[in-house]
Amino acid sequence: MRRALLALFLVFGGSVAAQRVELQQVVTGLNRPVAITHAGDNRLFIVLQGGQIVVFDGTALVPAPFLDIAALIGDSSNEKGLLGLAFHPRYSQNGFFFVNYTDTQGDTVVARYSVSSTNANRADPSSVRTILRIDQPFPNHNGGQLAFGPDGYLYIGMGDGGSGGDPGNRAQNMNELLGKMLRIDVDAGTPYAIPPSNPFVNRSGIRGEIWASGLRNPWRYSFDRMTGDLYIADVGQGDREEINFAPATSIGGENYGWRRMEGNRCYNPSTGCNPDGSLILPIIEYDHNLGCSVTGGYVYRGARHPRLQGLYIYGDYCTGVIWGASRNAASGSWSSRVLIDTTLQISTFGEDAAGEVYVARHHTTGGTIYRIVDALPVPPKRRSARH
């Protein structure tokens, strides 16, 4: 591990002293947490892979789960289970939230639920409405995250359908929803509408739901709450892990390269994979000497830790290393540096309503949520001299 970290310094460069962080335990004893989010208040909603959503009220876990759909999932082993949660932007008015899970057949389901009319810490299981169902040919690479963008549309991250090497070339097949970032309007149509501003609307042989293509298994993406920029962590095949980026000004249509490319390298074909330069290359990548499965995070926009402001925080499931990435304003180039070396199996990062960032340890009995905090004391403000 130490040799790998030294290599990381050489590859990404930069001193880490100014960005050192610590992990502050928030809650433990969880069974395989895979997502952390908020509903616009001081609570954290924690998604457990087995099919439950639990609530941390700021002091302790609420005894009963917010939602339990374990019976709809059945097998939650490996990469299956309850994988994503997103609250409607007008949740405080309409009470709608959306979940992404694999059903008893192993297929992806996106469904809408409503909060209970009598208990803010409980959902109404009878309110379920299926929004989208996608067949999964293999049990892995299900993606699973949901997030509402600044535009109010629901983004759905879909893996390539699984196995290895995308044998069906689904990520590049524009008539398939697998291997894509989808963008739908859940406030129109039955059960949804395709936004008229989607890049492939009314294009023959292309699904209109597609916002971007060429993804292998987007395991956690996020919008910068200040700028609206989109960061997508895409888990690699056997060599490269990558972070992709789309500015808030994007009109969609990006092709992030898989399976033609893995990171910045050709995969299939082994040469000549990007002849016209149209594929969007990652802003950050690392090889499997440094990790084996990237977990995407968030740009820090909280108020507690000024030194972390604007830093994109992400990690690796296998090594437990947490990095911070930033862009040089003058050159536009990106660099990453180690923030902390942990022993965690990092399954997800999360953000609360105030912009503080959290990270989860994936474990069957010792699953734990930590808050990421600046390890260095904030220097005192200088008093102005009197004259």
GROMACS .gro file of C-alpha atoms in nm:
model
  387
    1MET     CA    1   0.000   0.000   0.000
    2ARG     CA    2   0.275   0.248   0.089
    3ARG     CA    3   0.451   0.185  -0.241
    4ALA     CA    4   0.118   0.243  -0.420
    5LEU     CA    5   0.067   0.570  -0.236
    6LEU     CA    6   0.416   0.683  -0.328
    7ALA     CA    7   0.333   0.606  -0.689
    8LEU     CA    8   0.018   0.813  -0.652
    9PHE     CA    9   0.218   1.113  -0.540
   10LEU     CA   10   0.439   1.073  -0.845
   11VAL     CA   11   0.146   1.035  -1.085
   12PHE     CA   12  -0.084   1.305  -0.949
   13GLY     CA   13   0.168   1.526  -0.773
   14GLY     CA   14   0.113   1.793  -0.516
   15SER     CA   15   0.157   1.827  -0.143
   16VAL     CA   16  -0.120   1.680   0.070
   17ALA     CA   17  -0.051   1.879   0.387
   18ALA     CA   18  -0.310   2.148   0.318
   19GLN     CA   19  -0.586   1.899   0.242
   20ARG     CA   20  -0.550   1.635   0.513
   21VAL     CA   21  -0.885   1.510   0.644
   22GLU     CA   22  -1.015   1.295   0.927
   23LEU     CA   23  -1.321   1.071   0.949
   24GLN     CA   24  -1.570   1.147   1.224
   25GLN     CA   25  -1.802   0.854   1.299
   26VAL     CA   26  -2.171   0.937   1.271
   27VAL     CA   27  -2.348   0.600   1.296
   28THR     CA   28  -2.244   0.234   1.282
   29GLY     CA   29  -2.399  -0.114   1.297
   30LEU     CA   30  -2.547  -0.086   0.948
   31ASN     CA   31  -2.589  -0.369   0.699
   32ARG     CA   32  -2.412  -0.277   0.373
   33PRO     CA   33  -2.482   0.094   0.325
   34VAL     CA   34  -2.461   0.195  -0.042
   35ALA     CA   35  -2.605   0.547  -0.059
   36ILE     CA   36  -2.637   0.854   0.163
   37THR     CA   37  -2.859   1.152   0.090
   38HIS     CA   38  -3.091   1.410   0.245
   39ALA     CA   39  -3.443   1.542   0.201
   40GLY     CA   40  -3.363   1.909   0.251
   41ASP     CA   41  -3.355   1.901   0.631
   42ASN     CA   42  -3.114   1.785   0.901
   43ARG     CA   43  -3.175   1.412   0.853
   44LEU     CA   44  -2.958   1.166   0.665
   45PHE     CA   45  -3.126   0.890   0.465
   46ILE     CA   46  -2.906   0.582   0.433
   47VAL     CA   47  -2.974   0.315   0.172
   48LEU     CA   48  -2.894  -0.042   0.272
   49GLN     CA   49  -2.827  -0.286  -0.009
   50GLY     CA   50  -3.060  -0.550   0.135
   51GLY     CA   51  -3.363  -0.332   0.069
   52GLN     CA   52  -3.405  -0.086   0.354
   53ILE     CA   53  -3.376   0.291   0.384
   54VAL     CA   54  -3.300   0.408   0.737
   55VAL     CA   55  -3.305   0.755   0.886
   56PHE     CA   56  -3.041   0.920   1.102
   57ASP     CA   57  -3.214   1.211   1.273
   58GLY     CA   58  -2.896   1.394   1.375
   59THR     CA   59  -2.861   1.206   1.702
   60ALA     CA   60  -2.947   0.841   1.640
   61LEU     CA   61  -3.105   0.603   1.395
   62VAL     CA   62  -3.483   0.608   1.388
   63PRO     CA   63  -3.584   0.258   1.510
   64ALA     CA   64  -3.810   0.164   1.218
   65PRO     CA   65  -3.688   0.186   0.856
   66PHE     CA   66  -3.820   0.463   0.634
   67LEU     CA   67  -3.886   0.199   0.366
   68ASP     CA   68  -3.834  -0.177   0.348
   69ILE     CA   69  -3.864  -0.341   0.005
   70ALA     CA   70  -3.645  -0.646   0.072
   71ALA     CA   71  -3.925  -0.874  -0.048
   72LEU     CA   72  -3.921  -0.703  -0.390
   73ILE     CA   73  -3.547  -0.764  -0.427
   74GLY     CA   74  -3.481  -1.116  -0.303
   75ASP     CA   75  -3.111  -1.158  -0.385
   76SER     CA   76  -2.902  -0.858  -0.283
   77SER     CA   77  -2.562  -1.023  -0.316
   78ASN     CA   78  -2.265  -0.877  -0.503
   79GLU     CA   79  -2.388  -0.580  -0.712
   80LYS     CA   80  -2.762  -0.639  -0.679
   81GLY     CA   81  -3.012  -0.494  -0.431
   82LEU     CA   82  -3.145  -0.152  -0.340
   83LEU     CA   83  -2.890   0.080  -0.499
   84GLY     CA   84  -3.022   0.434  -0.525
   85LEU     CA   85  -3.248   0.699  -0.373
   86ALA     CA   86  -3.340   1.051  -0.482
   87PHE     CA   87  -3.588   1.292  -0.330
   88HIS     CA   88  -3.799   1.502  -0.563
   89PRO     CA   89  -3.684   1.867  -0.575
   90ARG     CA   90  -4.027   1.962  -0.437
   91TYR     CA   91  -4.032   1.682  -0.180
   92SER     CA   92  -4.146   1.917   0.097
   93GLN     CA   93  -4.460   1.987  -0.110
   94ASN     CA   94  -4.536   1.657  -0.286
   95GLY     CA   95  -4.365   1.393  -0.067
   96PHE     CA   96  -4.228   1.200  -0.369
   97PHE     CA   97  -3.904   1.006  -0.369
   98PHE     CA   98  -3.754   0.758  -0.614
   99VAL     CA   99  -3.562   0.434  -0.565
  100ASN     CA  100  -3.352   0.218  -0.795
  101TYR     CA  101  -3.326  -0.155  -0.724
  102THR     CA  102  -3.285  -0.493  -0.889
  103ASP     CA  103  -3.598  -0.706  -0.862
  104THR     CA  104  -3.631  -1.081  -0.796
  105GLN     CA  105  -3.542  -1.144  -1.161
  106GLY     CA  106  -3.230  -0.929  -1.134
  107ASP     CA  107  -3.369  -0.653  -1.356
  108THR     CA  108  -3.348  -0.281  -1.282
  109VAL     CA  109  -3.659  -0.107  -1.149
  110VAL     CA  110  -3.697   0.265  -1.088
  111ALA     CA  111  -4.004   0.335  -0.875
  112ARG     CA  112  -4.168   0.631  -0.708
  113TYR     CA  113  -4.300   0.628  -0.351
  114SER     CA  114  -4.463   0.884  -0.124
  115VAL     CA  115  -4.388   0.969   0.236
  116SER     CA  116  -4.652   0.871   0.493
  117SER     CA  117  -4.913   1.138   0.553
  118THR     CA  118  -4.883   1.087   0.931
  119ASN     CA  119  -4.513   1.015   0.992
  120ALA     CA  120  -4.228   1.202   0.825
  121ASN     CA  121  -3.989   0.916   0.909
  122ARG     CA  122  -4.195   0.651   0.731
  123ALA     CA  123  -4.282   0.599   0.366
  124ASP     CA  124  -4.616   0.471   0.240
  125PRO     CA  125  -4.533   0.133   0.078
  126SER     CA  126  -4.873   0.121  -0.092
  127SER     CA  127  -4.795   0.438  -0.288
  128VAL     CA  128  -4.550   0.263  -0.521
  129ARG     CA  129  -4.556   0.351  -0.889
  130THR     CA  130  -4.313   0.186  -1.131
  131ILE     CA  131  -4.146   0.444  -1.352
  132LEU     CA  132  -3.902   0.236  -1.553
  133ARG     CA  133  -3.796  -0.128  -1.585
  134ILE     CA  134  -3.480  -0.237  -1.768
  135ASP     CA  135  -3.380  -0.598  -1.839
  136GLN     CA  136  -3.037  -0.695  -1.707
  137PRO     CA  137  -2.859  -0.974  -1.901
  138PHE     CA  138  -2.603  -1.039  -1.623
  139PRO     CA  139  -2.604  -0.989  -1.243
  140ASN     CA  140  -2.331  -0.722  -1.228
  141HIS     CA  141  -2.284  -0.364  -1.356
  142ASN     CA  142  -2.629  -0.245  -1.259
  143GLY     CA  143  -2.526   0.115  -1.193
  144GLY     CA  144  -2.811   0.212  -0.967
  145GLN     CA  145  -2.779   0.576  -0.869
  146LEU     CA  146  -3.052   0.835  -0.908
  147ALA     CA  147  -3.004   1.211  -0.886
  148PHE     CA  148  -3.205   1.514  -0.981
  149GLY     CA  149  -3.003   1.764  -1.179
  150PRO     CA  150  -3.019   2.143  -1.144
  151ASP     CA  151  -3.262   2.129  -1.438
  152GLY     CA  152  -3.516   1.935  -1.230
  153TYR     CA  153  -3.488   1.620  -1.443
  154LEU     CA  154  -3.410   1.276  -1.302
  155TYR     CA  155  -3.074   1.128  -1.406
  156ILE     CA  156  -3.035   0.749  -1.398
  157GLY     CA  157  -2.689   0.589  -1.418
  158MET     CA  158  -2.695   0.253  -1.598
  159GLY     CA  159  -2.411   0.002  -1.621
  160ASP     CA  160  -2.340  -0.191  -1.939
  161GLY     CA  161  -2.538  -0.499  -1.837
  162GLY     CA  162  -2.250  -0.694  -1.687
  163SER     CA  163  -2.025  -0.988  -1.751
  164GLY     CA  164  -1.679  -0.863  -1.855
  165GLY     CA  165  -1.571  -0.651  -2.149
  166ASP     CA  166  -1.930  -0.560  -2.241
  167PRO     CA  167  -1.980  -0.867  -2.464
  168GLY     CA  168  -2.295  -0.723  -2.621
  169ASN     CA  169  -2.132  -0.385  -2.687
  170ARG     CA  170  -2.434  -0.232  -2.515
  171ALA     CA  171  -2.261   0.084  -2.395
  172GLN     CA  172  -2.210   0.190  -2.758
  173ASN     CA  173  -2.550   0.066  -2.881
  174MET     CA  174  -2.770   0.375  -2.888
  175ASN     CA  175  -3.086   0.166  -2.905
  176GLU     CA  176  -3.003   0.025  -2.557
  177LEU     CA  177  -3.047   0.198  -2.222
  178LEU     CA  178  -2.757   0.003  -2.068
  179GLY     CA  179  -2.418   0.170  -2.040
  180LYS     CA  180  -2.577   0.514  -2.044
  181MET     CA  181  -2.670   0.816  -1.838
  182LEU     CA  182  -3.045   0.860  -1.878
  183ARG     CA  183  -3.242   1.182  -1.827
  184ILE     CA  184  -3.620   1.178  -1.786
  185ASP     CA  185  -3.901   1.408  -1.677
  186VAL     CA  186  -4.094   1.244  -1.393
  187ASP     CA  187  -4.339   1.536  -1.371
  188ALA     CA  188  -4.488   1.476  -1.715
  189GLY     CA  189  -4.609   1.182  -1.919
  190THR     CA  190  -4.715   0.835  -1.807
  191PRO     CA  191  -4.506   0.708  -1.639
  192TYR     CA  192  -4.252   0.971  -1.753
  193ALA     CA  193  -4.171   1.200  -2.042
  194ILE     CA  194  -3.853   1.252  -2.240
  195PRO     CA  195  -3.730   1.609  -2.203
  196PRO     CA  196  -3.744   1.789  -2.539
  197SER     CA  197  -3.390   1.916  -2.477
  198ASN     CA  198  -3.243   1.563  -2.461
  199PRO     CA  199  -2.977   1.528  -2.731
  200PHE     CA  200  -3.128   1.236  -2.924
  201VAL     CA  201  -3.499   1.316  -2.918
  202ASN     CA  202  -3.680   1.182  -3.226
  203ARG     CA  203  -3.360   1.033  -3.370
  204SER     CA  204  -3.423   0.703  -3.548
  205GLY     CA  205  -3.255   0.405  -3.382
  206ILE     CA  206  -3.160   0.600  -3.069
  207ARG     CA  207  -3.346   0.594  -2.737
  208GLY     CA  208  -3.460   0.943  -2.647
  209GLU     CA  209  -3.394   0.888  -2.276
  210ILE     CA  210  -3.018   0.882  -2.338
  211TRP     CA  211  -2.823   1.184  -2.211
  212ALA     CA  212  -2.473   1.033  -2.246
  213SER     CA  213  -2.325   0.699  -2.352
  214GLY     CA  214  -2.010   0.488  -2.322
  215LEU     CA  215  -2.026   0.401  -1.950
  216ARG     CA  216  -1.921   0.069  -1.799
  217ASN     CA  217  -2.059   0.095  -1.447
  218PRO     CA  218  -2.111   0.450  -1.319
  219TRP     CA  219  -2.074   0.397  -0.945
  220ARG     CA  220  -2.175   0.728  -0.799
  221TYR     CA  221  -2.206   1.056  -0.981
  222SER     CA  222  -2.294   1.399  -0.849
  223PHE     CA  223  -2.376   1.754  -0.947
  224ASP     CA  224  -2.172   2.033  -0.795
  225ARG     CA  225  -2.439   2.219  -0.597
  226MET     CA  226  -2.268   2.553  -0.671
  227THR     CA  227  -2.180   2.524  -1.041
  228GLY     CA  228  -2.409   2.247  -1.169
  229ASP     CA  229  -2.113   2.055  -1.317
  230LEU     CA  230  -2.154   1.677  -1.336
  231TYR     CA  231  -1.889   1.429  -1.213
  232ILE     CA  232  -1.925   1.061  -1.307
  233ALA     CA  233  -1.704   0.789  -1.157
  234ASP     CA  234  -1.691   0.490  -1.392
  235VAL     CA  235  -1.555   0.157  -1.267
  236GLY     CA  236  -1.294   0.011  -1.501
  237GLN     CA  237  -1.243  -0.336  -1.644
  238GLY     CA  238  -0.901  -0.470  -1.549
  239ASP     CA  239  -0.667  -0.175  -1.576
  240ARG     CA  240  -0.804   0.180  -1.535
  241GLU     CA  241  -1.047   0.364  -1.307
  242GLU     CA  242  -1.181   0.699  -1.422
  243ILE     CA  243  -1.366   1.018  -1.335
  244ASN     CA  244  -1.560   1.183  -1.617
  245PHE     CA  245  -1.679   1.542  -1.622
  246ALA     CA  246  -1.952   1.739  -1.796
  247PRO     CA  247  -1.981   2.116  -1.741
  248ALA     CA  248  -2.313   2.266  -1.644
  249THR     CA  249  -2.332   2.411  -1.996
  250SER     CA  250  -2.339   2.062  -2.152
  251ILE     CA  251  -2.624   1.990  -2.391
  252GLY     CA  252  -2.567   1.615  -2.353
  253GLY     CA  253  -2.463   1.362  -2.611
  254GLU     CA  254  -2.121   1.285  -2.462
  255ASN     CA  255  -1.969   0.944  -2.537
  256TYR     CA  256  -1.730   0.849  -2.256
  257GLY     CA  257  -1.573   0.573  -2.459
  258TRP     CA  258  -1.643   0.233  -2.308
  259ARG     CA  259  -1.592  -0.035  -2.452
  260ARG     CA  260  -1.383   0.131  -2.721
  261MET     CA  261  -1.170   0.280  -2.445
  262GLU     CA  262  -1.092   0.207  -2.082
  263GLY     CA  263  -0.976   0.534  -1.934
  264ASN     CA  264  -0.734   0.696  -2.179
  265ARG     CA  265  -0.639   0.365  -2.343
  266CYS     CA  266  -0.790   0.164  -2.624
  267TYR     CA  267  -0.976  -0.146  -2.509
  268ASN     CA  268  -1.183  -0.289  -2.795
  269PRO     CA  269  -1.044  -0.240  -3.057
  270SER     CA  270  -0.694  -0.242  -2.912
  271THR     CA  271  -0.576   0.032  -3.148
  272GLY     CA  272  -0.741   0.311  -3.345
  273CYS     CA  273  -1.031   0.333  -3.101
  274ASN     CA  274  -1.087   0.709  -3.121
  275PRO     CA  275  -0.998   0.804  -3.479
  276ASP     CA  276  -1.200   1.126  -3.493
  277GLY     CA  277  -1.131   1.234  -3.135
  278SER     CA  278  -1.501   1.244  -3.053
  279LEU     CA  279  -1.482   1.037  -2.734
  280ILE     CA  280  -1.476   1.232  -2.408
  281LEU     CA  281  -1.166   1.138  -2.210
  282PRO     CA  282  -1.164   1.129  -1.829
  283ILE     CA  283  -1.035   1.422  -1.626
  284ILE     CA  284  -0.880   1.178  -1.377
  285GLU     CA  285  -0.773   0.816  -1.405
  286TYR     CA  286  -0.559   0.574  -1.207
  287ASP     CA  287  -0.437   0.222  -1.268
  288HIS     CA  288  -0.493  -0.093  -1.067
  289ASN     CA  289  -0.172  -0.053  -0.874
  290LEU     CA  290  -0.361   0.215  -0.681
  291GLY     CA  291  -0.708   0.062  -0.652
  292CYS     CA  292  -0.958  -0.157  -0.832
  293SER     CA  293  -1.302   0.006  -0.810
  294VAL     CA  294  -1.357   0.381  -0.802
  295THR     CA  295  -1.635   0.528  -0.587
  296GLY     CA  296  -1.746   0.872  -0.696
  297GLY     CA  297  -1.803   1.151  -0.449
  298TYR     CA  298  -1.890   1.520  -0.422
  299VAL     CA  299  -1.743   1.862  -0.460
  300TYR     CA  300  -1.721   1.999  -0.107
  301ARG     CA  301  -1.947   2.304  -0.069
  302GLY     CA  302  -2.002   2.302   0.307
  303ALA     CA  303  -1.921   2.591   0.539
  304ARG     CA  304  -1.737   2.409   0.818
  305HIS     CA  305  -1.408   2.345   0.640
  306PRO     CA  306  -1.295   2.634   0.416
  307ARG     CA  307  -0.976   2.457   0.307
  308LEU     CA  308  -1.182   2.181   0.143
  309GLN     CA  309  -1.397   2.427  -0.050
  310GLY     CA  310  -1.427   2.330  -0.418
  311LEU     CA  311  -1.239   2.002  -0.378
  312TYR     CA  312  -1.390   1.697  -0.553
  313ILE     CA  313  -1.366   1.414  -0.296
  314TYR     CA  314  -1.370   1.052  -0.416
  315GLY     CA  315  -1.220   0.716  -0.322
  316ASP     CA  316  -1.157   0.350  -0.404
  317TYR     CA  317  -1.356   0.054  -0.272
  318CYS     CA  318  -1.059  -0.184  -0.266
  319THR     CA  319  -0.784   0.026  -0.109
  320GLY     CA  320  -0.984   0.270   0.103
  321VAL     CA  321  -0.783   0.567  -0.020
  322ILE     CA  322  -0.973   0.897  -0.036
  323TRP     CA  323  -0.849   1.158  -0.281
  324GLY     CA  324  -0.927   1.520  -0.349
  325ALA     CA  325  -0.920   1.655  -0.704
  326SER     CA  326  -0.905   2.012  -0.824
  327ARG     CA  327  -0.861   2.198  -1.150
  328ASN     CA  328  -0.595   2.456  -1.223
  329ALA     CA  329  -0.784   2.770  -1.322
  330ALA     CA  330  -0.511   2.887  -1.558
  331SER     CA  331  -0.429   2.565  -1.744
  332GLY     CA  332  -0.755   2.376  -1.699
  333SER     CA  333  -0.563   2.063  -1.599
  334TRP     CA  334  -0.674   1.841  -1.312
  335SER     CA  335  -0.467   1.698  -1.030
  336SER     CA  336  -0.546   1.462  -0.743
  337ARG     CA  337  -0.388   1.415  -0.403
  338VAL     CA  338  -0.438   1.173  -0.117
  339LEU     CA  339  -0.654   1.313   0.162
  340ILE     CA  340  -0.649   1.005   0.385
  341ASP     CA  341  -0.551   0.639   0.359
  342THR     CA  342  -0.816   0.420   0.526
  343THR     CA  343  -0.897   0.051   0.551
  344LEU     CA  344  -1.259   0.108   0.452
  345GLN     CA  345  -1.440  -0.065   0.170
  346ILE     CA  346  -1.578   0.264   0.040
  347SER     CA  347  -1.922   0.199  -0.107
  348THR     CA  348  -2.048   0.555  -0.134
  349PHE     CA  349  -2.008   0.917  -0.046
  350GLY     CA  350  -2.299   1.141   0.045
  351GLU     CA  351  -2.392   1.501   0.108
  352ASP     CA  352  -2.622   1.656   0.366
  353ALA     CA  353  -2.844   1.959   0.321
  354ALA     CA  354  -2.565   2.192   0.431
  355GLY     CA  355  -2.310   2.050   0.185
  356GLU     CA  356  -2.105   1.849   0.436
  357VAL     CA  357  -1.966   1.529   0.283
  358TYR     CA  358  -1.992   1.175   0.424
  359VAL     CA  359  -1.841   0.838   0.337
  360ALA     CA  360  -1.965   0.484   0.405
  361ARG     CA  361  -1.793   0.164   0.505
  362HIS     CA  362  -1.957  -0.133   0.330
  363HIS     CA  363  -1.997  -0.415   0.582
  364THR     CA  364  -2.271  -0.662   0.680
  365THR     CA  365  -2.274  -0.577   1.052
  366GLY     CA  366  -2.025  -0.294   1.091
  367GLY     CA  367  -2.139  -0.069   0.811
  368THR     CA  368  -2.052   0.282   0.922
  369ILE     CA  369  -2.115   0.639   0.809
  370TYR     CA  370  -1.840   0.894   0.868
  371ARG     CA  371  -1.835   1.269   0.824
  372ILE     CA  372  -1.529   1.403   0.641
  373VAL     CA  373  -1.366   1.685   0.837
  374ASP     CA  374  -1.055   1.898   0.795
  375ALA     CA  375  -0.780   1.761   1.018
  376LEU     CA  376  -0.594   2.090   1.037
  377PRO     CA  377  -0.705   2.366   1.272
  378VAL     CA  378  -0.841   2.679   1.112
  379PRO     CA  379  -0.591   2.960   1.171
  380PRO     CA  380  -0.726   3.244   1.385
  381LYS     CA  381  -0.821   3.566   1.214
  382ARG     CA  382  -0.570   3.844   1.253
  383ARG     CA  383  -0.682   4.149   1.441
  384SER     CA  384  -0.624   4.475   1.265
  385ALA     CA  385  -0.379   4.708   1.438
  386ARG     CA  386  -0.513   5.024   1.592
  387HIS     CA  387  -0.357   5.355   1.495
   0.00000   0.00000   0.00000
